[in-house]
XYZ file of C-alpha atoms in Angstrom:
715
model
C 45.185 58.123 -15.060
C 44.403 57.249 -11.431
C 47.799 58.404 -10.170
C 47.315 60.930 -7.381
C 49.399 64.036 -7.963
C 50.993 65.773 -4.962
C 50.009 69.330 -4.125
C 51.029 71.856 -6.803
C 52.076 68.938 -9.018
C 55.299 68.288 -7.111
C 57.438 65.847 -9.066
C 56.110 67.025 -12.441
C 58.162 69.202 -14.700
C 56.902 72.689 -15.526
C 56.103 71.484 -19.027
C 54.059 68.555 -17.749
C 52.056 70.847 -15.473
C 51.461 73.211 -18.389
C 50.201 70.410 -20.617
C 47.836 69.135 -17.931
C 46.380 72.638 -17.730
C 45.968 72.659 -21.512
C 44.202 69.289 -21.367
C 41.765 70.817 -18.863
C 41.034 73.589 -21.347
C 40.222 70.969 -24.005
C 37.912 69.064 -21.678
C 36.017 72.200 -20.619
C 34.710 72.473 -24.209
C 33.806 76.179 -24.033
C 32.891 78.262 -27.112
C 35.417 80.929 -26.066
C 38.808 79.807 -24.756
C 41.510 82.027 -23.213
C 44.977 80.490 -23.272
C 47.518 82.386 -21.167
C 51.057 81.382 -22.210
C 50.112 77.792 -23.140
C 53.653 76.976 -24.326
C 55.560 78.431 -21.362
C 58.314 76.115 -20.068
C 58.083 73.844 -23.132
C 60.885 72.824 -25.464
C 60.569 73.347 -29.197
C 59.419 69.835 -30.072
C 56.714 69.776 -27.414
C 55.739 73.305 -28.392
C 55.067 72.126 -31.946
C 52.683 69.512 -30.590
C 50.907 72.117 -28.480
C 50.576 74.434 -31.484
C 48.924 71.624 -33.433
C 46.655 70.912 -30.461
C 45.618 74.571 -30.342
C 44.772 74.394 -34.048
C 42.391 71.516 -33.283
C 41.011 73.313 -30.231
C 40.279 76.408 -32.299
C 37.961 74.595 -34.705
C 34.470 75.948 -34.037
C 35.700 78.046 -31.108
C 36.952 81.548 -30.506
C 40.447 81.395 -28.998
C 42.271 84.317 -27.408
C 45.984 83.664 -26.968
C 48.133 85.688 -24.564
C 51.698 84.833 -25.570
C 55.225 86.085 -25.761
C 56.551 83.086 -27.708
C 56.140 83.363 -31.497
C 55.221 79.763 -32.375
C 51.510 80.334 -31.799
C 51.368 83.481 -33.931
C 50.938 81.332 -37.046
C 47.562 80.023 -35.850
C 46.215 83.505 -35.077
C 43.881 85.383 -37.429
C 44.953 88.661 -35.836
C 47.940 89.687 -33.720
C 47.714 92.609 -31.284
C 50.971 93.813 -29.734
C 50.674 95.565 -26.382
C 53.096 98.196 -25.179
C 52.821 100.152 -21.961
C 54.932 102.702 -20.144
C 53.148 103.357 -16.825
C 53.796 106.305 -14.620
C 54.362 106.029 -10.888
C 50.836 107.273 -10.224
C 49.328 104.691 -12.552
C 51.269 101.892 -10.851
C 50.142 103.087 -7.437
C 46.526 103.171 -8.615
C 46.767 99.562 -9.913
C 45.362 100.691 -13.267
C 47.919 99.436 -15.743
C 50.435 96.621 -16.163
C 54.042 97.178 -15.154
C 56.512 96.866 -18.010
C 59.977 95.383 -17.785
C 63.108 97.101 -19.011
C 64.280 97.024 -22.590
C 66.387 94.468 -24.388
C 70.159 94.199 -24.231
C 70.882 97.103 -26.541
C 68.239 99.258 -24.934
C 66.311 99.534 -28.240
C 64.796 96.100 -28.717
C 61.318 95.040 -27.722
C 60.646 95.575 -24.044
C 59.762 92.697 -21.782
C 56.020 92.705 -22.158
C 56.065 93.601 -25.867
C 53.951 90.548 -26.608
C 51.834 90.866 -23.496
C 53.463 90.023 -20.156
C 50.644 91.949 -18.417
C 49.948 91.985 -14.722
C 46.548 91.551 -13.151
C 47.186 93.480 -9.932
C 45.122 93.760 -6.915
C 68.996 70.444 16.822
C 65.888 70.066 18.822
C 64.348 68.321 15.875
C 66.464 65.277 16.607
C 65.638 65.481 20.324
C 61.910 65.602 19.655
C 61.663 63.095 16.870
C 64.522 60.742 17.562
C 63.544 58.865 20.706
C 60.660 56.460 21.113
C 59.977 55.762 24.813
C 57.731 52.837 25.651
C 54.098 53.732 26.144
C 53.310 55.348 22.800
C 52.906 58.980 21.873
C 51.748 60.095 25.337
C 54.925 58.696 26.852
C 56.911 60.643 24.268
C 54.831 63.674 25.160
C 55.746 63.307 28.821
C 59.362 62.984 27.778
C 59.158 66.517 26.391
C 58.868 67.822 29.977
C 62.196 66.471 31.230
C 63.857 69.887 31.200
C 60.896 71.494 32.981
C 60.022 68.883 35.579
C 60.796 71.324 38.402
C 58.314 73.915 37.150
C 55.632 71.309 36.550
C 56.141 69.867 40.046
C 55.795 73.374 41.467
C 52.629 73.889 39.403
C 51.234 70.616 40.792
C 51.965 71.717 44.359
C 50.356 75.121 43.799
C 47.309 73.540 42.157
C 46.891 71.105 45.043
C 47.216 73.974 47.529
C 44.565 75.968 45.629
C 42.035 73.123 45.734
C 43.108 72.260 49.266
C 42.411 75.845 50.287
C 38.873 75.486 48.913
C 38.350 72.303 50.926
C 39.858 73.924 54.014
C 37.707 77.027 53.544
C 34.529 74.995 53.352
C 35.371 72.804 56.345
C 36.618 75.655 58.529
C 33.721 77.962 57.691
C 31.258 75.147 58.441
C 32.844 74.493 61.826
C 32.946 78.268 62.526
C 29.246 78.783 61.802
C 28.241 75.745 63.864
C 30.471 76.709 66.795
C 29.376 80.371 66.632
C 25.741 79.275 66.987
C 26.635 78.134 70.525
C 27.732 81.724 71.323
C 31.114 80.921 72.926
C 33.577 83.682 73.871
C 34.864 85.396 70.703
C 38.457 84.472 71.484
C 37.497 80.802 71.035
C 36.688 81.552 67.370
C 39.710 83.663 66.398
C 41.818 80.797 65.083
C 38.938 79.618 62.868
C 38.285 83.184 61.675
C 41.951 83.637 60.773
C 42.075 80.246 59.034
C 38.978 81.115 57.018
C 40.579 84.325 55.831
C 43.854 82.531 55.042
C 42.103 79.778 53.058
C 39.992 82.340 51.166
C 42.989 84.417 50.111
C 45.183 81.360 49.583
C 42.752 79.853 47.090
C 43.051 82.878 44.764
C 46.794 83.381 45.273
C 47.699 79.706 44.787
C 45.438 79.411 41.715
C 47.007 82.480 40.100
C 50.504 81.248 40.869
C 49.666 77.784 39.533
C 48.342 79.236 36.263
C 51.417 81.422 35.903
C 53.936 78.628 36.509
C 52.141 75.882 34.557
C 51.402 78.025 31.506
C 54.951 79.377 31.417
C 56.370 75.857 31.371
C 53.841 74.436 28.912
C 53.916 77.341 26.458
C 57.702 77.117 26.330
C 57.369 73.423 25.528
C 54.888 74.253 22.766
C 57.308 76.774 21.309
C 60.010 74.095 21.256
C 57.576 71.647 19.650
C 56.547 74.076 16.939
C 60.189 74.823 16.128
C 60.935 71.087 15.970
C 57.976 70.447 13.637
C 58.944 73.373 11.413
C 62.556 72.194 11.233
C 61.358 68.747 10.272
C 59.105 70.150 7.567
C 62.088 72.115 6.314
C 64.074 68.879 6.046
C 61.198 67.112 4.284
C 60.518 69.855 1.731
C 60.135 69.754 -1.125
C 60.364 66.085 -2.139
C 59.540 64.525 1.242
C 56.172 66.157 1.768
C 54.693 63.719 -0.712
C 50.907 63.789 -0.772
C 50.499 65.878 2.372
C 48.432 68.989 1.741
C 49.501 72.415 2.951
C 46.172 72.873 4.760
C 46.663 69.655 6.721
C 50.300 70.531 7.475
C 49.199 73.944 8.722
C 46.612 72.257 10.946
C 49.311 70.002 12.404
C 51.736 72.875 12.936
C 49.164 75.140 14.614
C 46.039 73.398 15.922
C 47.548 70.002 16.755
C 50.601 71.479 18.447
C 48.348 73.847 20.402
C 46.250 70.856 21.497
C 49.295 69.296 23.183
C 49.129 71.860 25.979
C 45.870 70.284 27.148
C 47.745 67.138 28.148
C 49.406 68.989 31.020
C 47.026 71.857 31.700
C 43.724 69.976 31.447
C 44.656 66.385 32.166
C 47.928 65.542 33.901
C 48.164 68.425 36.383
C 44.417 68.459 37.295
C 44.341 64.656 37.669
C 47.451 64.659 39.856
C 46.121 67.519 41.995
C 42.768 65.731 42.324
C 44.509 62.583 43.545
C 46.536 64.495 46.144
C 43.626 66.597 47.442
C 41.168 63.714 47.312
C 43.464 61.522 49.386
C 43.941 64.339 51.906
C 40.204 65.058 52.171
C 39.357 61.374 52.613
C 42.049 61.010 55.261
C 40.873 64.021 57.258
C 37.199 63.039 57.009
C 38.005 59.475 58.063
C 39.857 60.888 61.078
C 36.662 62.691 62.074
C 34.330 59.817 61.174
C 35.497 56.623 59.447
C 32.102 55.944 57.847
C 32.066 59.443 56.333
C 35.595 58.929 55.046
C 34.531 55.705 53.341
C 31.486 57.429 51.807
C 33.661 60.268 50.505
C 36.220 57.819 49.081
C 33.507 55.941 47.194
C 31.978 59.178 45.900
C 35.324 60.571 44.743
C 36.237 57.306 43.016
C 32.858 57.230 41.319
C 33.046 60.865 40.142
C 36.798 60.909 39.486
C 37.238 57.484 37.875
C 33.926 55.816 37.022
C 32.155 58.764 35.412
C 35.236 59.842 33.361
C 35.641 56.284 32.073
C 31.983 56.208 31.010
C 31.988 59.637 29.346
C 35.385 58.874 27.799
C 34.028 55.690 26.245
C 31.094 57.640 24.804
C 33.378 60.330 23.364
C 36.342 58.140 22.361
C 35.511 57.742 18.677
C 34.490 61.378 18.294
C 37.621 62.687 20.016
C 39.865 60.536 17.838
C 38.152 61.913 14.735
C 38.348 65.545 15.780
C 41.952 66.336 14.776
C 41.813 64.550 11.373
C 38.484 66.245 10.613
C 40.078 69.579 11.433
C 42.894 68.750 9.004
C 40.427 67.784 6.247
C 38.570 71.077 6.654
C 41.829 73.064 6.594
C 42.926 71.213 3.434
C 39.667 71.833 1.601
C 39.551 75.490 2.570
C 43.190 75.988 1.511
C 42.530 74.258 -1.824
C 39.416 76.371 -2.297
C 41.234 79.638 -1.625
C 44.396 78.899 -3.621
C 42.581 77.355 -6.592
C 39.617 79.716 -6.820
C 40.509 80.987 -10.290
C 40.927 77.511 -11.824
C 37.834 76.153 -10.077
C 35.740 79.104 -11.239
C 36.867 78.744 -14.839
C 36.201 75.001 -14.781
C 32.772 75.486 -13.202
C 33.852 73.352 -10.242
C 33.745 76.064 -7.578
C 30.218 75.233 -6.283
C 31.143 71.556 -5.951
C 34.349 72.311 -4.054
C 32.547 74.855 -1.871
C 29.964 72.205 -1.036
C 32.791 69.804 -0.123
C 34.213 72.398 2.275
C 30.747 72.832 3.800
C 30.456 69.071 4.223
C 33.816 68.981 6.024
C 32.671 71.814 8.275
C 29.369 70.046 8.979
C 31.230 66.833 9.836
C 33.481 68.730 12.242
C 30.376 70.279 13.824
C 28.770 66.844 14.235
C 31.901 65.500 15.902
C 32.021 68.485 18.249
C 28.339 67.930 19.043
C 29.007 64.312 20.007
C 31.849 65.372 22.291
C 29.553 67.977 23.847
C 27.022 65.223 24.557
C 29.663 63.210 26.375
C 30.710 66.309 28.314
C 27.120 66.970 29.377
C 26.741 63.336 30.443
C 29.898 63.525 32.530
C 28.867 66.818 34.162
C 25.426 65.493 35.016
C 26.660 62.231 36.495
C 29.382 64.070 38.410
C 26.833 66.429 39.962
C 24.640 63.454 40.828
C 27.552 61.645 42.489
C 28.396 64.790 44.447
C 24.837 65.196 45.697
C 24.504 61.536 46.688
C 27.840 61.637 48.505
C 26.867 64.724 50.514
C 23.505 63.139 51.388
C 25.157 59.877 52.432
C 27.762 61.768 54.502
C 24.963 63.690 56.228
C 23.121 60.447 56.940
C 26.088 58.694 58.564
C 27.054 61.924 60.342
C 23.635 62.378 61.931
C 23.661 58.759 63.005
C 27.120 59.224 64.556
C 25.949 62.331 66.446
C 22.920 60.380 67.701
C 25.210 57.594 68.875
C 27.556 60.077 70.556
C 30.518 59.212 68.345
C 30.659 62.642 66.674
C 30.401 66.104 68.142
C 27.472 68.080 66.745
C 29.677 70.970 65.698
C 31.837 68.611 63.632
C 28.764 67.406 61.731
C 28.930 70.523 59.536
C 32.510 69.651 58.620
C 31.569 66.079 57.718
C 28.727 67.286 55.491
C 30.423 70.261 53.824
C 33.899 68.746 53.260
C 32.665 66.404 50.483
C 31.004 69.333 48.738
C 34.361 71.114 48.441
C 36.379 67.956 47.777
C 34.369 67.305 44.621
C 35.849 70.475 43.109
C 38.982 68.403 42.536
C 37.233 65.703 40.471
C 34.241 67.421 38.908
C 36.290 68.300 35.789
C 37.763 64.817 35.307
C 35.241 63.658 32.623
C 36.268 66.593 30.446
C 39.935 65.981 31.315
C 39.679 62.402 30.004
C 38.205 63.705 26.755
C 41.102 66.117 26.405
C 43.499 63.227 26.959
C 41.887 61.294 24.110
C 41.934 64.384 21.904
C 45.586 65.036 22.679
C 46.540 61.464 21.811
C 45.327 61.859 18.233
C 46.877 65.314 17.881
C 50.172 63.937 19.217
C 50.036 61.087 16.693
C 49.620 63.615 13.883
C 52.491 65.747 15.178
C 54.801 62.743 15.525
C 53.857 61.563 12.032
C 55.634 64.694 10.820
C 58.544 64.376 13.250
C 59.031 60.698 12.365
C 58.522 61.057 8.602
C 61.543 59.694 6.733
C 63.546 62.417 5.053
C 63.829 62.110 1.263
C 67.529 62.838 1.704
C 68.822 61.251 4.938
C 71.129 63.490 6.914
C 74.418 61.933 8.149
C 74.554 61.184 11.884
C 77.966 62.853 12.048
C 78.363 65.240 9.105
C 81.779 65.554 7.504
C 83.554 68.877 7.808
C 82.821 71.300 4.988
C 85.460 71.064 2.243
C 87.708 74.062 1.670
C 86.491 74.246 -1.911
C 83.541 72.535 -3.639
C 85.653 71.940 -6.744
C 85.587 69.794 -8.605
C 81.844 69.124 -8.345
C 81.511 65.689 -9.893
C 78.563 63.430 -10.747
C 79.255 59.892 -11.932
C 76.572 57.444 -13.023
C 73.922 59.311 -11.054
C 70.433 57.807 -10.641
C 67.463 59.434 -8.854
C 63.707 58.952 -8.737
C 60.719 60.476 -6.982
C 58.776 58.579 -4.341
C 56.080 56.375 -5.827
C 57.508 56.445 -9.376
C 58.518 53.229 -11.103
C 61.416 54.544 -13.158
C 64.361 56.802 -12.535
C 63.847 60.478 -13.318
C 67.550 60.648 -14.191
C 69.740 57.635 -14.931
C 73.484 57.356 -15.437
C 74.075 61.114 -15.567
C 77.630 62.356 -15.190
C 79.258 65.779 -15.310
C 82.223 67.650 -13.832
C 82.212 71.306 -12.797
C 85.628 72.833 -12.241
C 85.998 76.326 -10.833
C 84.915 78.884 -13.414
C 83.493 76.234 -15.736
C 80.016 76.727 -17.196
C 77.834 73.860 -18.390
C 74.421 74.073 -20.059
C 71.884 71.252 -19.706
C 69.180 71.157 -22.381
C 66.466 68.737 -23.333
C 62.734 68.342 -23.902
C 60.170 68.891 -21.177
C 60.240 66.075 -18.624
C 63.744 64.956 -19.575
C 65.046 65.333 -15.991
C 66.639 68.793 -16.066
C 64.882 70.107 -12.939
C 65.404 66.762 -11.197
C 69.138 67.188 -11.744
C 68.968 70.596 -10.051
C 67.116 69.125 -7.058
C 69.745 66.402 -6.683
C 72.553 68.962 -6.772
C 70.914 70.855 -3.898
C 70.185 67.648 -1.956
C 66.446 68.226 -2.127
C 66.194 64.762 -3.672
C 68.301 61.743 -2.793
C 70.122 59.494 -5.202
C 69.479 55.809 -5.832
C 72.827 55.141 -7.470
C 76.075 56.708 -8.591
C 78.220 59.279 -6.771
C 77.993 63.014 -6.118
C 81.083 64.667 -4.661
C 82.072 68.227 -3.761
C 85.806 68.821 -3.605
C 86.309 65.064 -3.274
C 83.846 64.791 -0.370
C 80.678 62.745 -0.772
C 77.695 65.109 -0.725
C 75.783 62.478 1.252
C 78.333 62.828 4.069
C 77.729 66.581 4.334
C 74.898 68.308 6.120
C 72.237 69.367 3.615
C 72.519 73.016 4.600
C 76.266 72.863 4.010
C 75.675 71.598 0.464
C 73.214 74.438 -0.134
C 75.789 76.960 1.072
C 78.070 75.732 -1.706
C 75.466 75.161 -4.439
C 72.740 77.762 -4.983
C 69.630 77.631 -7.153
C 67.552 80.120 -9.090
C 64.443 78.052 -9.861
C 61.915 78.760 -12.593
C 59.134 78.794 -9.958
C 61.057 80.592 -7.181
C 58.816 81.875 -4.397
C 58.272 85.616 -4.091
C 57.218 86.675 -0.606
C 54.430 89.098 0.237
C 56.795 91.921 1.080
C 58.840 94.613 -0.603
C 61.341 94.190 -3.411
C 64.101 94.979 -0.914
C 63.018 92.315 1.575
C 62.749 89.716 -1.177
C 66.360 90.414 -2.097
C 67.685 90.562 1.473
C 66.660 86.925 1.944
C 69.824 86.081 0.021
C 72.090 88.393 2.046
C 70.526 90.162 5.001
C 73.369 92.661 5.412
C 73.542 93.717 1.746
C 73.866 97.442 1.085
C 71.732 99.388 -1.378
C 74.682 99.468 -3.759
C 74.919 95.674 -3.707
C 71.161 95.372 -4.210
C 71.263 97.694 -7.199
C 74.216 95.800 -8.665
C 72.266 92.523 -8.496
C 69.197 94.222 -9.993
C 71.310 95.679 -12.783
C 72.698 92.270 -13.697
C 69.133 90.928 -13.720
C 68.050 93.922 -15.891
C 65.595 95.250 -13.326
C 67.072 98.646 -12.427
C 64.916 100.686 -14.838
C 61.802 98.953 -13.554
C 62.576 99.407 -9.854
C 63.394 103.087 -10.474
C 59.893 103.534 -11.929
C 58.123 102.044 -8.894
C 56.258 104.413 -6.556
C 58.348 103.431 -3.520
C 61.412 102.105 -5.297
C 62.896 99.055 -3.556
C 60.334 99.410 -0.769
C 57.371 98.797 -3.109
C 55.231 95.865 -1.978
C 54.919 93.076 -4.555
C 51.862 91.256 -3.189
C 51.340 87.631 -2.204
C 53.372 85.317 -4.457
C 54.386 88.498 -6.332
C 50.786 89.085 -7.481
C 51.577 92.680 -8.531
C 54.369 91.494 -10.822
C 54.477 89.880 -14.218
C 55.952 86.418 -14.603
C 59.112 87.927 -16.056
C 59.508 90.355 -13.172
C 59.111 87.581 -10.618
C 61.756 85.551 -12.415
C 64.191 88.455 -12.560
C 63.797 89.184 -8.836
C 64.565 85.519 -8.142
C 67.597 85.785 -10.416
C 68.826 88.947 -8.677
C 68.430 87.140 -5.346
C 70.577 84.245 -6.560
C 73.271 86.571 -7.891
C 73.285 88.503 -4.617
C 73.842 85.306 -2.614
C 77.147 84.764 -4.482
C 77.189 80.949 -4.275
C 80.413 79.172 -5.338
C 78.279 77.055 -7.690
C 75.145 78.601 -9.205
C 72.397 76.493 -10.782
C 70.062 78.471 -13.066
C 66.884 76.512 -13.826
C 65.183 78.133 -16.840
C 66.157 81.689 -15.728
C 64.696 83.291 -18.869
C 61.340 81.516 -18.703
C 58.204 83.695 -18.892
C 60.019 86.353 -20.972
C 59.463 87.249 -24.606
C 62.102 85.701 -26.813
C 64.194 88.808 -27.597
C 64.311 89.763 -23.928
C 64.935 86.149 -22.909
C 67.869 85.905 -25.286
C 69.162 89.276 -24.115
C 68.863 88.156 -20.496
C 70.696 84.923 -21.294
C 73.515 86.925 -22.859
C 73.624 89.156 -19.780
C 73.661 86.115 -17.511
C 76.486 84.466 -19.352
C 78.413 87.725 -19.203
C 77.670 88.134 -15.485
C 78.683 84.543 -14.717
C 81.939 84.640 -16.651
C 84.519 83.178 -14.321
C 81.745 81.898 -12.020
C 80.950 78.185 -11.859
C 77.492 77.855 -13.385
C 75.093 75.124 -14.452
C 72.511 76.588 -16.833
C 69.341 74.533 -17.331
C 67.382 75.744 -20.329
C 65.485 74.747 -23.412
C 66.524 77.910 -25.295
C 69.754 77.527 -27.234
C 70.588 81.172 -27.822
C 73.943 82.142 -26.331
C 75.053 78.590 -25.535
C 78.138 78.997 -27.689
C 79.577 80.899 -24.693
C 79.427 77.908 -22.301
C 82.169 75.321 -21.986
C 79.995 72.249 -22.486
C 76.418 71.394 -23.474
C 74.728 68.263 -22.130
C 71.544 67.048 -23.844
C 69.130 65.006 -21.718
C 66.266 62.858 -22.944
C 64.142 60.615 -20.693
C 66.613 61.173 -17.871
C 69.679 60.036 -19.805
C 72.549 61.897 -21.469
C 72.096 61.478 -25.231
C 74.669 64.021 -26.395
C 77.395 66.160 -24.890
C 80.221 68.406 -26.054
C 80.928 71.942 -27.202
C 77.932 73.752 -28.679
C 79.602 74.367 -32.049
C 80.491 70.680 -32.394
C 77.025 69.418 -31.487
C 75.061 71.651 -33.866
C 77.438 70.712 -36.670
C 76.410 67.026 -36.597
C 73.018 65.436 -37.056
C 71.659 64.841 -33.582
C 69.191 65.984 -30.920
C 70.782 69.403 -30.421
C 70.925 70.148 -34.148
C 67.240 69.304 -34.492
C 66.396 71.511 -31.499
C 68.351 74.325 -33.162
C 66.430 73.921 -36.430
C 63.084 74.182 -34.638
C 64.221 77.219 -32.682
C 65.488 78.937 -35.831
C 62.129 78.341 -37.526
C 60.362 79.919 -34.549
C 62.681 82.931 -34.673
C 61.934 83.374 -38.392
C 58.240 83.276 -37.605
C 58.745 85.965 -34.980
C 60.587 88.137 -37.496
C 57.827 87.657 -40.063
C 55.189 88.491 -37.417
């Protein structure tokens, strides 16, 4: 019971997720309960248990069932069948559900007859593979190897900009002092020209430094973000484990963005401060050694001592800042994506309060860092003032002793004032360094995360043909689980051969699909494609040979056309319509207000579950994979339409190598072999006609399905 489930229940079967949701409905103990497809993705045996559970749940309660499967009709006091045929205008106005096309013969119940409504409204290796000594900041510096020239130029320009400020202050001080003696104007022309040059140079050099440094750093950030995204792509879906999407988004955006501060607000300013500070101290010491010593002490105090003190004050807060940002992003993402469930469960106020607490904690951390910043600024200003006063004191004494010309006194006093421009921002720079360290750790946690399916160092060349695809004694398990999800599974797919895999919910059917696509690694046995070990091939190569239409395929917030073009970006309208026809979607798309260019909403929010599944199916057919894995392709459809779709699929895949994962048995007499899984193991296999003729798991599944079909007919 204390097992922590990954985000979206990764690692659970669709049936297990559905039953957890049903358990939540029991625990809520409401007088009126709405159950929306409570038996979706369940096999017949599990469905019987759910039906009995609903009977118990209905005692003393009013229950409204929204279903397309017939098993629950027996527990209903009244059955209402919904039919709809919306016009284009009604669809555009979001007033009515969108209905799927008819059944196989064009006269059977339409998809949606029992409901199905819609409520509308390479671098990766370079970045993560090496581990230079010195920790994450050393690795961060290693990122700049290809842009060292630009960064060196930015350092030079930054030093010249600050140096121009120091030169402007010193020259203008000498000019004013010398002009007070009213010498011939020609004596002042060099100083006047230098003042103008330093004044213009400060702006020009600063602009050029910003241009060069930001160009180099932003290009590095782009490379970093690509590397992180590629790594996440390799980790998904099984390798993301317990990481939340909000925290991953924070790492990909905020933490990567924070890395720029290492160069722009720490390394380059600190290096420029060291160069300019050394130059200012040297020049001042040439004029008056005592003043040079005073300036050196002041710069060390403001540039080293004060930053160390303010950094120590802010260290804990800065280290907490990035994780706190990730916690807030996670809680907000959970709040937004789970609003409906939280509202129904009455948990929305509690989760909202948790998000507020995370925001308040982030504010407190930021407040503590602001305190350290204020402390550093105040002490820096104090050090600057004391240094100028001390320089004036030793300068006046030197003029009195005749060791310093009176005109040069202004230079000795004003030079420190300008030199402190180089170090006044160092306390804040140290805080940025601490902040960047934690952000870099979080970024490298992603880059260094072990892949659930290790990629070969030197991938084997793609085989000419993936056939035969062979599994022998295959074992696989999810991270953190104590038993194999599949154990000892074997099958052989020759070209044109079609195999169906059936079994109860949680028997390992979806796990088998993930292994075939190399989303999940194996712990034993062999998996070969055309005689080549799949583990020796690049994962993307395997997925070019083996394609998947998953039962929970993602639908993007775009048009129908764009969702299909993901499979083949250069597909013509004729090819798109052919795929839609095979998925039985042509009549529906023709009824849409903008046809293929109709927007479907985020996660396909404007579509029914059946429509989302058919678009995913059309996408898989359009991709034309040599081996096609169909994971519950008829899920979320009413039974007549599901059976009709299965018949269409089997007709469309005739001659195409196909692995059909399903818990519906209709149409399986057309496949070459049926494999029955239970608890991750093969318990029965053979031709469909042979298996249903003997007493066994498949025959019992067939009996339960036949009883459900009779119930549907009676209803």
